[in-house]
Amino acid sequence: MAAELVRGQNHSLSQARLEIRISAGVPVLAGATLGDEHGTVHGREWVAHLGAPAVPGVEVLRQAAAEHRLTVDLAALPEAVHRIDVFLALPTGTAGPLRFGAVPAPHTTVNGLDGTELACYTLTGLDAEAAVIALELYRRQGAWKVRAMGQGYAGGLPALLADQGLRDADDVTTAIQEAAAHTLPHAIPTPSTEPAAPTAVGSTPLASPTPETPPAPHTASAPQAASTSEPAESLRPYGPQHPDDDHLQPIGPIDYTHPRRTRNGPPPPPPPAPSAADGQPAQPVAGDAVGWSMEERLYNQVWGMFEDLARTTAAYRRAVEFADSRLEEELDQALADPRRRLGTAGDTAREAAHARRTQLADQAREALDRDLAQLTAEAEVVEPALPPAYARWDNPVWHAYRVPAESPMALRLGDLHLPDSVPLRIPLLVRLPLERGLWIDSGPAADTGDRVPDSAELRHLAMEAAVALAARLLAVHPAGAFAVQVIDPAGAGARALLPLTQAGVLAVPPATGAAGVSQMLERLTRRVDLVQMAMRGGAAESLPADVDTAQQLLIVNDFPHGFDERSVTRLRYLADEGPAVGVHLLLVADREDTAAYGPLLDPLWRSLLRLTPLPDDHLADPWVGHAWTYEPSLAPVGSRVMREVLTEVGRARTKQW
């Protein structure tokens, strides 16, 4: 039985040689683009269209038509090709329709060469789009899958091709439309078809600038954060959304480019993964992604798992929504007919409607469980292989810890999960150096039905989460390359700071009192000013001897206690200017404590990525906009692993001095 896909849903392909059929109702242009691991189309030779109908592994029809057949041989594709995007476009310069909202919903099927229908998808919900990516065939862990896309472009083919990285998108579009103009007089007449089956239309990712704009092929974004009292905040480099914005904060763009390397050519291929046989998923392999190093491949693999979980959950939820809407429609139809409203006929119609709804929901859940099982198997392989910067504190990698010789490319801030996917968790990885400060919210926690900690306990838990992050940052950088400084005006965080103070890893003792706060901020502000001037003048080697060139993390506890107006201004300055010159802010505070400042501190809060000491669903992914529950990464209760790691860091610092 063929899988009837909804937007965002994927399905495994059990055959390498395929036939893709498209029924559009009116003459359209159909083609395919070949993309690398990032989805980038490297030249016009990677575009199959009616003017150039054959590329390695793909062949399309030579004319505009209402019916299309594309042949695909996955085994014949170049090794560098990881994606095939099947696109449709309306011809220009004709009397025909100019947008897909004015034509019947196109219907696509993916068949084996023996005629077996493997999957189908109807592109519903289109409106002003003049071009659309209908299907995407992509390779993951050695196996090929098909994903229902339905990604439209009001700008037509030029916008679609440019979005895939094709530099001469306009020239290719002109060639396609000119070739279509010669075939339109002989276009295949519109066949009579049955109405397309309805499908659920996907929601718009919150991070997308427009409803039909996909995320950039070279970037991925990260989750957002918020509390029960305000909207979720974004991991975008330029700060979270305003508190008056929507509830969820989309994850901002993350650059996959290695921070210490310039790519002058294609990256080396990932290690070979076992191929899928007889339609079964391939065995997961740690590092099964692109990258210059195992560290980068694992980073990209984790982000791929994040996206897969977001999209498969979206497909499940949309399928259930469709089943519910279909049930309501059928029940309304039954009630609208007076002859069937009462008696056995009405009962039979209602029972049949409920049975169909249950069948559709069960089919969607079965597909979700299949994908969750595959992602869980991958997570069980990937998690033990993660380096210290990405690993949980209970990972055995910490027991063999040694101070590294190089800084990592990313850091684990915690874990993310969805209610549909428990207990599967995805590491929340962000690139280093940090592009924005962090804020651990010590305010009231969301009511989850469990015991809610009081204010003092919440502040202590928030400080413990800050110490765990500081310990991880110290541990994953070379000795002397990263320093932690603390402002604790009232000394309220002394107990939580014990792992850092006892290991002797703080650059200076924690600053206390108003005078200590002012001196610490003045010293760091001076460092930012001097480094900025040195960088602008190209004289970084001429910095004064008392300026510490190591990256700095400033932990501020119990803000704004102990801060006068001048100190608040300096803190805002560090939050804005510090990250660019290696000074990073980690604020532990309850925003309600700053209510007396009014809107003065709104820019500060917006510049920070908000995290929580307890699980809270305040982050949103950039692809679909799910509400993800964030959990901080803490050492297991009773474990001494973090203290032992910090002791090793302290020894390395002592030897360096």
PDB file of N, CA, C and O in Angstrom, residues 338-407:
ATOM      1  N   PRO A 338     -31.509  14.980   7.109  1.00  0.00           N
ATOM      2  CA  PRO A 338     -32.568  14.621   8.076  1.00  0.00           C
ATOM      3  C   PRO A 338     -32.866  13.131   8.091  1.00  0.00           C
ATOM      4  O   PRO A 338     -33.264  12.587   9.121  1.00  0.00           O
ATOM      5  N   ARG A 339     -32.663  12.467   6.958  1.00  0.00           N
ATOM      6  CA  ARG A 339     -32.991  11.040   6.896  1.00  0.00           C
ATOM      7  C   ARG A 339     -31.991  10.195   7.676  1.00  0.00           C
ATOM      8  O   ARG A 339     -32.303   9.079   8.069  1.00  0.00           O
ATOM      9  N   ARG A 340     -30.794  10.730   7.888  1.00  0.00           N
ATOM     10  CA  ARG A 340     -29.760   9.946   8.568  1.00  0.00           C
ATOM     11  C   ARG A 340     -29.441  10.494   9.959  1.00  0.00           C
ATOM     12  O   ARG A 340     -28.549   9.994  10.629  1.00  0.00           O
ATOM     13  N   ARG A 341     -30.176  11.528  10.342  1.00  0.00           N
ATOM     14  CA  ARG A 341     -29.848  12.167  11.614  1.00  0.00           C
ATOM     15  C   ARG A 341     -30.185  11.266  12.788  1.00  0.00           C
ATOM     16  O   ARG A 341     -29.485  11.259  13.800  1.00  0.00           O
ATOM     17  N   LEU A 342     -31.248  10.522  12.686  1.00  0.00           N
ATOM     18  CA  LEU A 342     -31.686   9.636  13.752  1.00  0.00           C
ATOM     19  C   LEU A 342     -31.740   8.203  13.244  1.00  0.00           C
ATOM     20  O   LEU A 342     -31.687   7.944  12.046  1.00  0.00           O
ATOM     21  N   GLY A 343     -31.819   7.273  14.179  1.00  0.00           N
ATOM     22  CA  GLY A 343     -31.972   5.880  13.805  1.00  0.00           C
ATOM     23  C   GLY A 343     -30.645   5.191  13.529  1.00  0.00           C
ATOM     24  O   GLY A 343     -29.552   5.721  13.723  1.00  0.00           O
ATOM     25  N   THR A 344     -30.749   3.969  13.032  1.00  0.00           N
ATOM     26  CA  THR A 344     -29.554   3.139  12.833  1.00  0.00           C
ATOM     27  C   THR A 344     -28.660   3.682  11.728  1.00  0.00           C
ATOM     28  O   THR A 344     -27.437   3.527  11.789  1.00  0.00           O
ATOM     29  N   ALA A 345     -29.237   4.321  10.700  1.00  0.00           N
ATOM     30  CA  ALA A 345     -28.412   4.858   9.613  1.00  0.00           C
ATOM     31  C   ALA A 345     -27.468   5.935  10.139  1.00  0.00           C
ATOM     32  O   ALA A 345     -26.287   5.984   9.783  1.00  0.00           O
ATOM     33  N   GLY A 346     -27.985   6.804  11.011  1.00  0.00           N
ATOM     34  CA  GLY A 346     -27.136   7.846  11.580  1.00  0.00           C
ATOM     35  C   GLY A 346     -26.055   7.270  12.474  1.00  0.00           C
ATOM     36  O   GLY A 346     -24.895   7.710  12.439  1.00  0.00           O
ATOM     37  N   ASP A 347     -26.441   6.270  13.307  1.00  0.00           N
ATOM     38  CA  ASP A 347     -25.444   5.641  14.183  1.00  0.00           C
ATOM     39  C   ASP A 347     -24.350   4.974  13.362  1.00  0.00           C
ATOM     40  O   ASP A 347     -23.159   5.055  13.697  1.00  0.00           O
ATOM     41  N   THR A 348     -24.741   4.313  12.278  1.00  0.00           N
ATOM     42  CA  THR A 348     -23.755   3.640  11.426  1.00  0.00           C
ATOM     43  C   THR A 348     -22.802   4.634  10.784  1.00  0.00           C
ATOM     44  O   THR A 348     -21.581   4.416  10.729  1.00  0.00           O
ATOM     45  N   ALA A 349     -23.351   5.770  10.317  1.00  0.00           N
ATOM     46  CA  ALA A 349     -22.500   6.787   9.683  1.00  0.00           C
ATOM     47  C   ALA A 349     -21.519   7.372  10.688  1.00  0.00           C
ATOM     48  O   ALA A 349     -20.340   7.592  10.377  1.00  0.00           O
ATOM     49  N   ARG A 350     -21.988   7.625  11.917  1.00  0.00           N
ATOM     50  CA  ARG A 350     -21.092   8.184  12.924  1.00  0.00           C
ATOM     51  C   ARG A 350     -20.010   7.183  13.331  1.00  0.00           C
ATOM     52  O   ARG A 350     -18.840   7.549  13.512  1.00  0.00           O
ATOM     53  N   GLU A 351     -20.399   5.920  13.478  1.00  0.00           N
ATOM     54  CA  GLU A 351     -19.404   4.905  13.831  1.00  0.00           C
ATOM     55  C   GLU A 351     -18.357   4.752  12.732  1.00  0.00           C
ATOM     56  O   GLU A 351     -17.159   4.604  13.009  1.00  0.00           O
ATOM     57  N   ALA A 352     -18.798   4.810  11.476  1.00  0.00           N
ATOM     58  CA  ALA A 352     -17.849   4.699  10.361  1.00  0.00           C
ATOM     59  C   ALA A 352     -16.897   5.893  10.338  1.00  0.00           C
ATOM     60  O   ALA A 352     -15.693   5.743  10.072  1.00  0.00           O
ATOM     61  N   ALA A 353     -17.432   7.083  10.621  1.00  0.00           N
ATOM     62  CA  ALA A 353     -16.572   8.275  10.634  1.00  0.00           C
ATOM     63  C   ALA A 353     -15.515   8.168  11.730  1.00  0.00           C
ATOM     64  O   ALA A 353     -14.341   8.476  11.516  1.00  0.00           O
ATOM     65  N   HIS A 354     -15.936   7.732  12.916  1.00  0.00           N
ATOM     66  CA  HIS A 354     -14.974   7.582  14.012  1.00  0.00           C
ATOM     67  C   HIS A 354     -13.956   6.489  13.695  1.00  0.00           C
ATOM     68  O   HIS A 354     -12.772   6.620  14.052  1.00  0.00           O
ATOM     69  N   ALA A 355     -14.389   5.429  13.050  1.00  0.00           N
ATOM     70  CA  ALA A 355     -13.455   4.353  12.697  1.00  0.00           C
ATOM     71  C   ALA A 355     -12.411   4.838  11.697  1.00  0.00           C
ATOM     72  O   ALA A 355     -11.223   4.494  11.802  1.00  0.00           O
ATOM     73  N   ARG A 356     -12.853   5.650  10.723  1.00  0.00           N
ATOM     74  CA  ARG A 356     -11.891   6.183   9.756  1.00  0.00           C
ATOM     75  C   ARG A 356     -10.901   7.133  10.439  1.00  0.00           C
ATOM     76  O   ARG A 356      -9.716   7.133  10.123  1.00  0.00           O
ATOM     77  N   ARG A 357     -11.401   7.928  11.374  1.00  0.00           N
ATOM     78  CA  ARG A 357     -10.494   8.830  12.103  1.00  0.00           C
ATOM     79  C   ARG A 357      -9.458   8.026  12.889  1.00  0.00           C
ATOM     80  O   ARG A 357      -8.262   8.350  12.885  1.00  0.00           O
ATOM     81  N   THR A 358      -9.901   6.978  13.575  1.00  0.00           N
ATOM     82  CA  THR A 358      -8.973   6.139  14.339  1.00  0.00           C
ATOM     83  C   THR A 358      -7.952   5.482  13.428  1.00  0.00           C
ATOM     84  O   THR A 358      -6.757   5.406  13.763  1.00  0.00           O
ATOM     85  N   GLN A 359      -8.404   5.023  12.254  1.00  0.00           N
ATOM     86  CA  GLN A 359      -7.477   4.375  11.324  1.00  0.00           C
ATOM     87  C   GLN A 359      -6.405   5.357  10.840  1.00  0.00           C
ATOM     88  O   GLN A 359      -5.217   5.030  10.808  1.00  0.00           O
ATOM     89  N   LEU A 360      -6.818   6.572  10.488  1.00  0.00           N
ATOM     90  CA  LEU A 360      -5.854   7.567  10.021  1.00  0.00           C
ATOM     91  C   LEU A 360      -4.866   7.941  11.130  1.00  0.00           C
ATOM     92  O   LEU A 360      -3.653   8.062  10.891  1.00  0.00           O
ATOM     93  N   ALA A 361      -5.381   8.133  12.361  1.00  0.00           N
ATOM     94  CA  ALA A 361      -4.495   8.493  13.471  1.00  0.00           C
ATOM     95  C   ALA A 361      -3.529   7.363  13.795  1.00  0.00           C
ATOM     96  O   ALA A 361      -2.349   7.602  14.085  1.00  0.00           O
ATOM     97  N   ASP A 362      -4.012   6.126  13.723  1.00  0.00           N
ATOM     98  CA  ASP A 362      -3.135   4.978  14.003  1.00  0.00           C
ATOM     99  C   ASP A 362      -2.047   4.853  12.945  1.00  0.00           C
ATOM    100  O   ASP A 362      -0.890   4.522  13.267  1.00  0.00           O
ATOM    101  N   GLN A 363      -2.405   5.096  11.683  1.00  0.00           N
ATOM    102  CA  GLN A 363      -1.398   5.043  10.624  1.00  0.00           C
ATOM    103  C   GLN A 363      -0.329   6.122  10.835  1.00  0.00           C
ATOM    104  O   GLN A 363       0.870   5.868  10.653  1.00  0.00           O
ATOM    105  N   ALA A 364      -0.764   7.323  11.232  1.00  0.00           N
ATOM    106  CA  ALA A 364       0.198   8.399  11.488  1.00  0.00           C
ATOM    107  C   ALA A 364       1.089   8.052  12.670  1.00  0.00           C
ATOM    108  O   ALA A 364       2.306   8.295  12.641  1.00  0.00           O
ATOM    109  N   ARG A 365       0.510   7.477  13.723  1.00  0.00           N
ATOM    110  CA  ARG A 365       1.310   7.112  14.895  1.00  0.00           C
ATOM    111  C   ARG A 365       2.300   6.001  14.552  1.00  0.00           C
ATOM    112  O   ARG A 365       3.437   5.995  15.051  1.00  0.00           O
ATOM    113  N   GLU A 366       1.877   5.071  13.712  1.00  0.00           N
ATOM    114  CA  GLU A 366       2.778   3.994  13.298  1.00  0.00           C
ATOM    115  C   GLU A 366       3.991   4.561  12.554  1.00  0.00           C
ATOM    116  O   GLU A 366       5.131   4.144  12.786  1.00  0.00           O
ATOM    117  N   ALA A 367       3.746   5.537  11.662  1.00  0.00           N
ATOM    118  CA  ALA A 367       4.856   6.161  10.936  1.00  0.00           C
ATOM    119  C   ALA A 367       5.765   6.927  11.894  1.00  0.00           C
ATOM    120  O   ALA A 367       6.994   6.888  11.775  1.00  0.00           O
ATOM    121  N   LEU A 368       5.172   7.634  12.869  1.00  0.00           N
ATOM    122  CA  LEU A 368       5.979   8.370  13.843  1.00  0.00           C
ATOM    123  C   LEU A 368       6.815   7.414  14.680  1.00  0.00           C
ATOM    124  O   LEU A 368       8.012   7.653  14.902  1.00  0.00           O
ATOM    125  N   ASP A 369       6.201   6.325  15.150  1.00  0.00           N
ATOM    126  CA  ASP A 369       6.946   5.362  15.968  1.00  0.00           C
ATOM    127  C   ASP A 369       8.098   4.751  15.180  1.00  0.00           C
ATOM    128  O   ASP A 369       9.176   4.491  15.741  1.00  0.00           O
ATOM    129  N   ARG A 370       7.888   4.517  13.887  1.00  0.00           N
ATOM    130  CA  ARG A 370       8.971   3.967  13.056  1.00  0.00           C
ATOM    131  C   ARG A 370      10.135   4.953  12.987  1.00  0.00           C
ATOM    132  O   ARG A 370      11.299   4.570  13.146  1.00  0.00           O
ATOM    133  N   ASP A 371       9.820   6.230  12.757  1.00  0.00           N
ATOM    134  CA  ASP A 371      10.888   7.228  12.679  1.00  0.00           C
ATOM    135  C   ASP A 371      11.555   7.446  14.035  1.00  0.00           C
ATOM    136  O   ASP A 371      12.778   7.634  14.117  1.00  0.00           O
ATOM    137  N   LEU A 372      10.768   7.420  15.115  1.00  0.00           N
ATOM    138  CA  LEU A 372      11.348   7.582  16.447  1.00  0.00           C
ATOM    139  C   LEU A 372      12.286   6.433  16.788  1.00  0.00           C
ATOM    140  O   LEU A 372      13.335   6.638  17.411  1.00  0.00           O
ATOM    141  N   ALA A 373      11.907   5.224  16.368  1.00  0.00           N
ATOM    142  CA  ALA A 373      12.783   4.078  16.632  1.00  0.00           C
ATOM    143  C   ALA A 373      14.118   4.237  15.915  1.00  0.00           C
ATOM    144  O   ALA A 373      15.183   3.939  16.474  1.00  0.00           O
ATOM    145  N   GLN A 374      14.068   4.743  14.684  1.00  0.00           N
ATOM    146  CA  GLN A 374      15.309   4.940  13.936  1.00  0.00           C
ATOM    147  C   GLN A 374      16.153   6.051  14.562  1.00  0.00           C
ATOM    148  O   GLN A 374      17.375   5.922  14.694  1.00  0.00           O
ATOM    149  N   LEU A 375      15.513   7.158  14.964  1.00  0.00           N
ATOM    150  CA  LEU A 375      16.257   8.248  15.593  1.00  0.00           C
ATOM    151  C   LEU A 375      16.804   7.841  16.961  1.00  0.00           C
ATOM    152  O   LEU A 375      17.915   8.245  17.344  1.00  0.00           O
ATOM    153  N   THR A 376      16.035   7.034  17.702  1.00  0.00           N
ATOM    154  CA  THR A 376      16.521   6.555  18.994  1.00  0.00           C
ATOM    155  C   THR A 376      17.741   5.674  18.821  1.00  0.00           C
ATOM    156  O   THR A 376      18.718   5.786  19.576  1.00  0.00           O
ATOM    157  N   ALA A 377      17.705   4.796  17.814  1.00  0.00           N
ATOM    158  CA  ALA A 377      18.865   3.951  17.544  1.00  0.00           C
ATOM    159  C   ALA A 377      20.079   4.798  17.170  1.00  0.00           C
ATOM    160  O   ALA A 377      21.208   4.508  17.581  1.00  0.00           O
ATOM    161  N   GLU A 378      19.843   5.861  16.398  1.00  0.00           N
ATOM    162  CA  GLU A 378      20.950   6.746  16.028  1.00  0.00           C
ATOM    163  C   GLU A 378      21.482   7.482  17.258  1.00  0.00           C
ATOM    164  O   GLU A 378      22.705   7.623  17.424  1.00  0.00           O
ATOM    165  N   ALA A 379      20.593   7.952  18.122  1.00  0.00           N
ATOM    166  CA  ALA A 379      21.026   8.662  19.324  1.00  0.00           C
ATOM    167  C   ALA A 379      21.840   7.747  20.237  1.00  0.00           C
ATOM    168  O   ALA A 379      22.811   8.189  20.866  1.00  0.00           O
ATOM    169  N   GLU A 380      21.457   6.469  20.311  1.00  0.00           N
ATOM    170  CA  GLU A 380      22.190   5.532  21.162  1.00  0.00           C
ATOM    171  C   GLU A 380      23.601   5.282  20.645  1.00  0.00           C
ATOM    172  O   GLU A 380      24.486   4.916  21.430  1.00  0.00           O
ATOM    173  N   VAL A 381      23.817   5.491  19.358  1.00  0.00           N
ATOM    174  CA  VAL A 381      25.158   5.339  18.790  1.00  0.00           C
ATOM    175  C   VAL A 381      25.938   6.645  18.884  1.00  0.00           C
ATOM    176  O   VAL A 381      27.139   6.642  19.165  1.00  0.00           O
ATOM    177  N   VAL A 382      25.254   7.757  18.660  1.00  0.00           N
ATOM    178  CA  VAL A 382      25.925   9.055  18.611  1.00  0.00           C
ATOM    179  C   VAL A 382      26.325   9.535  19.999  1.00  0.00           C
ATOM    180  O   VAL A 382      27.443  10.033  20.199  1.00  0.00           O
ATOM    181  N   GLU A 383      25.447   9.401  20.979  1.00  0.00           N
ATOM    182  CA  GLU A 383      25.706   9.962  22.314  1.00  0.00           C
ATOM    183  C   GLU A 383      27.020   9.477  22.916  1.00  0.00           C
ATOM    184  O   GLU A 383      27.814  10.284  23.416  1.00  0.00           O
ATOM    185  N   PRO A 384      27.333   8.167  22.909  1.00  0.00           N
ATOM    186  CA  PRO A 384      28.612   7.733  23.502  1.00  0.00           C
ATOM    187  C   PRO A 384      29.832   8.218  22.730  1.00  0.00           C
ATOM    188  O   PRO A 384      30.937   8.214  23.282  1.00  0.00           O
ATOM    189  N   ALA A 385      29.658   8.602  21.447  1.00  0.00           N
ATOM    190  CA  ALA A 385      30.789   9.016  20.628  1.00  0.00           C
ATOM    191  C   ALA A 385      31.078  10.508  20.711  1.00  0.00           C
ATOM    192  O   ALA A 385      32.047  10.979  20.108  1.00  0.00           O
ATOM    193  N   LEU A 386      30.268  11.255  21.453  1.00  0.00           N
ATOM    194  CA  LEU A 386      30.434  12.707  21.487  1.00  0.00           C
ATOM    195  C   LEU A 386      31.682  13.105  22.270  1.00  0.00           C
ATOM    196  O   LEU A 386      32.008  12.496  23.298  1.00  0.00           O
ATOM    197  N   PRO A 387      32.376  14.147  21.817  1.00  0.00           N
ATOM    198  CA  PRO A 387      33.527  14.668  22.566  1.00  0.00           C
ATOM    199  C   PRO A 387      33.054  15.404  23.813  1.00  0.00           C
ATOM    200  O   PRO A 387      31.857  15.696  23.959  1.00  0.00           O
ATOM    201  N   PRO A 388      33.962  15.738  24.741  1.00  0.00           N
ATOM    202  CA  PRO A 388      33.533  16.375  25.999  1.00  0.00           C
ATOM    203  C   PRO A 388      32.673  17.613  25.806  1.00  0.00           C
ATOM    204  O   PRO A 388      31.723  17.824  26.566  1.00  0.00           O
ATOM    205  N   ALA A 389      32.980  18.459  24.821  1.00  0.00           N
ATOM    206  CA  ALA A 389      32.206  19.686  24.638  1.00  0.00           C
ATOM    207  C   ALA A 389      30.747  19.396  24.312  1.00  0.00           C
ATOM    208  O   ALA A 389      29.865  20.216  24.591  1.00  0.00           O
ATOM    209  N   TYR A 390      30.456  18.224  23.720  1.00  0.00           N
ATOM    210  CA  TYR A 390      29.090  17.874  23.320  1.00  0.00           C
ATOM    211  C   TYR A 390      28.439  16.878  24.285  1.00  0.00           C
ATOM    212  O   TYR A 390      27.239  16.617  24.180  1.00  0.00           O
ATOM    213  N   ALA A 391      29.222  16.266  25.184  1.00  0.00           N
ATOM    214  CA  ALA A 391      28.756  15.115  25.946  1.00  0.00           C
ATOM    215  C   ALA A 391      28.042  15.524  27.229  1.00  0.00           C
ATOM    216  O   ALA A 391      28.326  16.571  27.821  1.00  0.00           O
ATOM    217  N   ARG A 392      27.125  14.676  27.669  1.00  0.00           N
ATOM    218  CA  ARG A 392      26.530  14.854  28.990  1.00  0.00           C
ATOM    219  C   ARG A 392      27.587  14.598  30.060  1.00  0.00           C
ATOM    220  O   ARG A 392      28.604  13.948  29.817  1.00  0.00           O
ATOM    221  N   TRP A 393      27.328  15.058  31.264  1.00  0.00           N
ATOM    222  CA  TRP A 393      28.285  14.854  32.347  1.00  0.00           C
ATOM    223  C   TRP A 393      28.376  13.394  32.773  1.00  0.00           C
ATOM    224  O   TRP A 393      29.350  13.009  33.453  1.00  0.00           O
ATOM    225  N   ASP A 394      27.403  12.563  32.424  1.00  0.00           N
ATOM    226  CA  ASP A 394      27.492  11.139  32.772  1.00  0.00           C
ATOM    227  C   ASP A 394      28.134  10.307  31.664  1.00  0.00           C
ATOM    228  O   ASP A 394      28.169   9.083  31.745  1.00  0.00           O
ATOM    229  N   ASN A 395      28.648  10.968  30.614  1.00  0.00           N
ATOM    230  CA  ASN A 395      29.315  10.256  29.532  1.00  0.00           C
ATOM    231  C   ASN A 395      30.691   9.776  30.012  1.00  0.00           C
ATOM    232  O   ASN A 395      31.438  10.532  30.638  1.00  0.00           O
ATOM    233  N   PRO A 396      31.060   8.521  29.708  1.00  0.00           N
ATOM    234  CA  PRO A 396      32.372   8.005  30.150  1.00  0.00           C
ATOM    235  C   PRO A 396      33.554   8.821  29.636  1.00  0.00           C
ATOM    236  O   PRO A 396      34.654   8.710  30.187  1.00  0.00           O
ATOM    237  N   VAL A 397      33.360   9.646  28.599  1.00  0.00           N
ATOM    238  CA  VAL A 397      34.473  10.419  28.066  1.00  0.00           C
ATOM    239  C   VAL A 397      35.076  11.336  29.126  1.00  0.00           C
ATOM    240  O   VAL A 397      36.279  11.649  29.090  1.00  0.00           O
ATOM    241  N   TRP A 398      34.282  11.745  30.114  1.00  0.00           N
ATOM    242  CA  TRP A 398      34.789  12.634  31.157  1.00  0.00           C
ATOM    243  C   TRP A 398      35.732  11.917  32.115  1.00  0.00           C
ATOM    244  O   TRP A 398      36.570  12.557  32.765  1.00  0.00           O
ATOM    245  N   HIS A 399      35.609  10.602  32.242  1.00  0.00           N
ATOM    246  CA  HIS A 399      36.475   9.872  33.174  1.00  0.00           C
ATOM    247  C   HIS A 399      37.905   9.755  32.645  1.00  0.00           C
ATOM    248  O   HIS A 399      38.818   9.467  33.425  1.00  0.00           O
ATOM    249  N   ALA A 400      38.093   9.969  31.361  1.00  0.00           N
ATOM    250  CA  ALA A 400      39.439   9.965  30.782  1.00  0.00           C
ATOM    251  C   ALA A 400      39.833  11.381  30.367  1.00  0.00           C
ATOM    252  O   ALA A 400      40.621  11.561  29.438  1.00  0.00           O
ATOM    253  N   TYR A 401      39.303  12.371  31.077  1.00  0.00           N
ATOM    254  CA  TYR A 401      39.487  13.760  30.664  1.00  0.00           C
ATOM    255  C   TYR A 401      40.943  14.200  30.748  1.00  0.00           C
ATOM    256  O   TYR A 401      41.652  13.923  31.719  1.00  0.00           O
ATOM    257  N   ARG A 402      41.376  14.904  29.722  1.00  0.00           N
ATOM    258  CA  ARG A 402      42.651  15.598  29.706  1.00  0.00           C
ATOM    259  C   ARG A 402      42.413  16.990  29.141  1.00  0.00           C
ATOM    260  O   ARG A 402      41.571  17.167  28.250  1.00  0.00           O
ATOM    261  N   VAL A 403      43.140  17.974  29.624  1.00  0.00           N
ATOM    262  CA  VAL A 403      42.974  19.336  29.126  1.00  0.00           C
ATOM    263  C   VAL A 403      43.296  19.361  27.633  1.00  0.00           C
ATOM    264  O   VAL A 403      44.366  18.891  27.224  1.00  0.00           O
ATOM    265  N   PRO A 404      42.390  19.871  26.793  1.00  0.00           N
ATOM    266  CA  PRO A 404      42.596  19.808  25.337  1.00  0.00           C
ATOM    267  C   PRO A 404      43.656  20.790  24.870  1.00  0.00           C
ATOM    268  O   PRO A 404      43.998  21.755  25.562  1.00  0.00           O
ATOM    269  N   ALA A 405      44.159  20.532  23.677  1.00  0.00           N
ATOM    270  CA  ALA A 405      45.153  21.424  23.072  1.00  0.00           C
ATOM    271  C   ALA A 405      44.507  22.450  22.158  1.00  0.00           C
ATOM    272  O   ALA A 405      45.143  23.448  21.803  1.00  0.00           O
ATOM    273  N   GLU A 406      43.240  22.230  21.749  1.00  0.00           N
ATOM    274  CA  GLU A 406      42.542  23.155  20.864  1.00  0.00           C
ATOM    275  C   GLU A 406      41.149  23.430  21.398  1.00  0.00           C
ATOM    276  O   GLU A 406      40.548  22.597  22.087  1.00  0.00           O
ATOM    277  N   SER A 407      40.629  24.589  21.051  1.00  0.00           N
ATOM    278  CA  SER A 407      39.265  24.947  21.442  1.00  0.00           C
ATOM    279  C   SER A 407      38.261  24.206  20.566  1.00  0.00           C
ATOM    280  O   SER A 407      38.522  23.956  19.386  1.00  0.00           O
TER     281      SER A 407
END
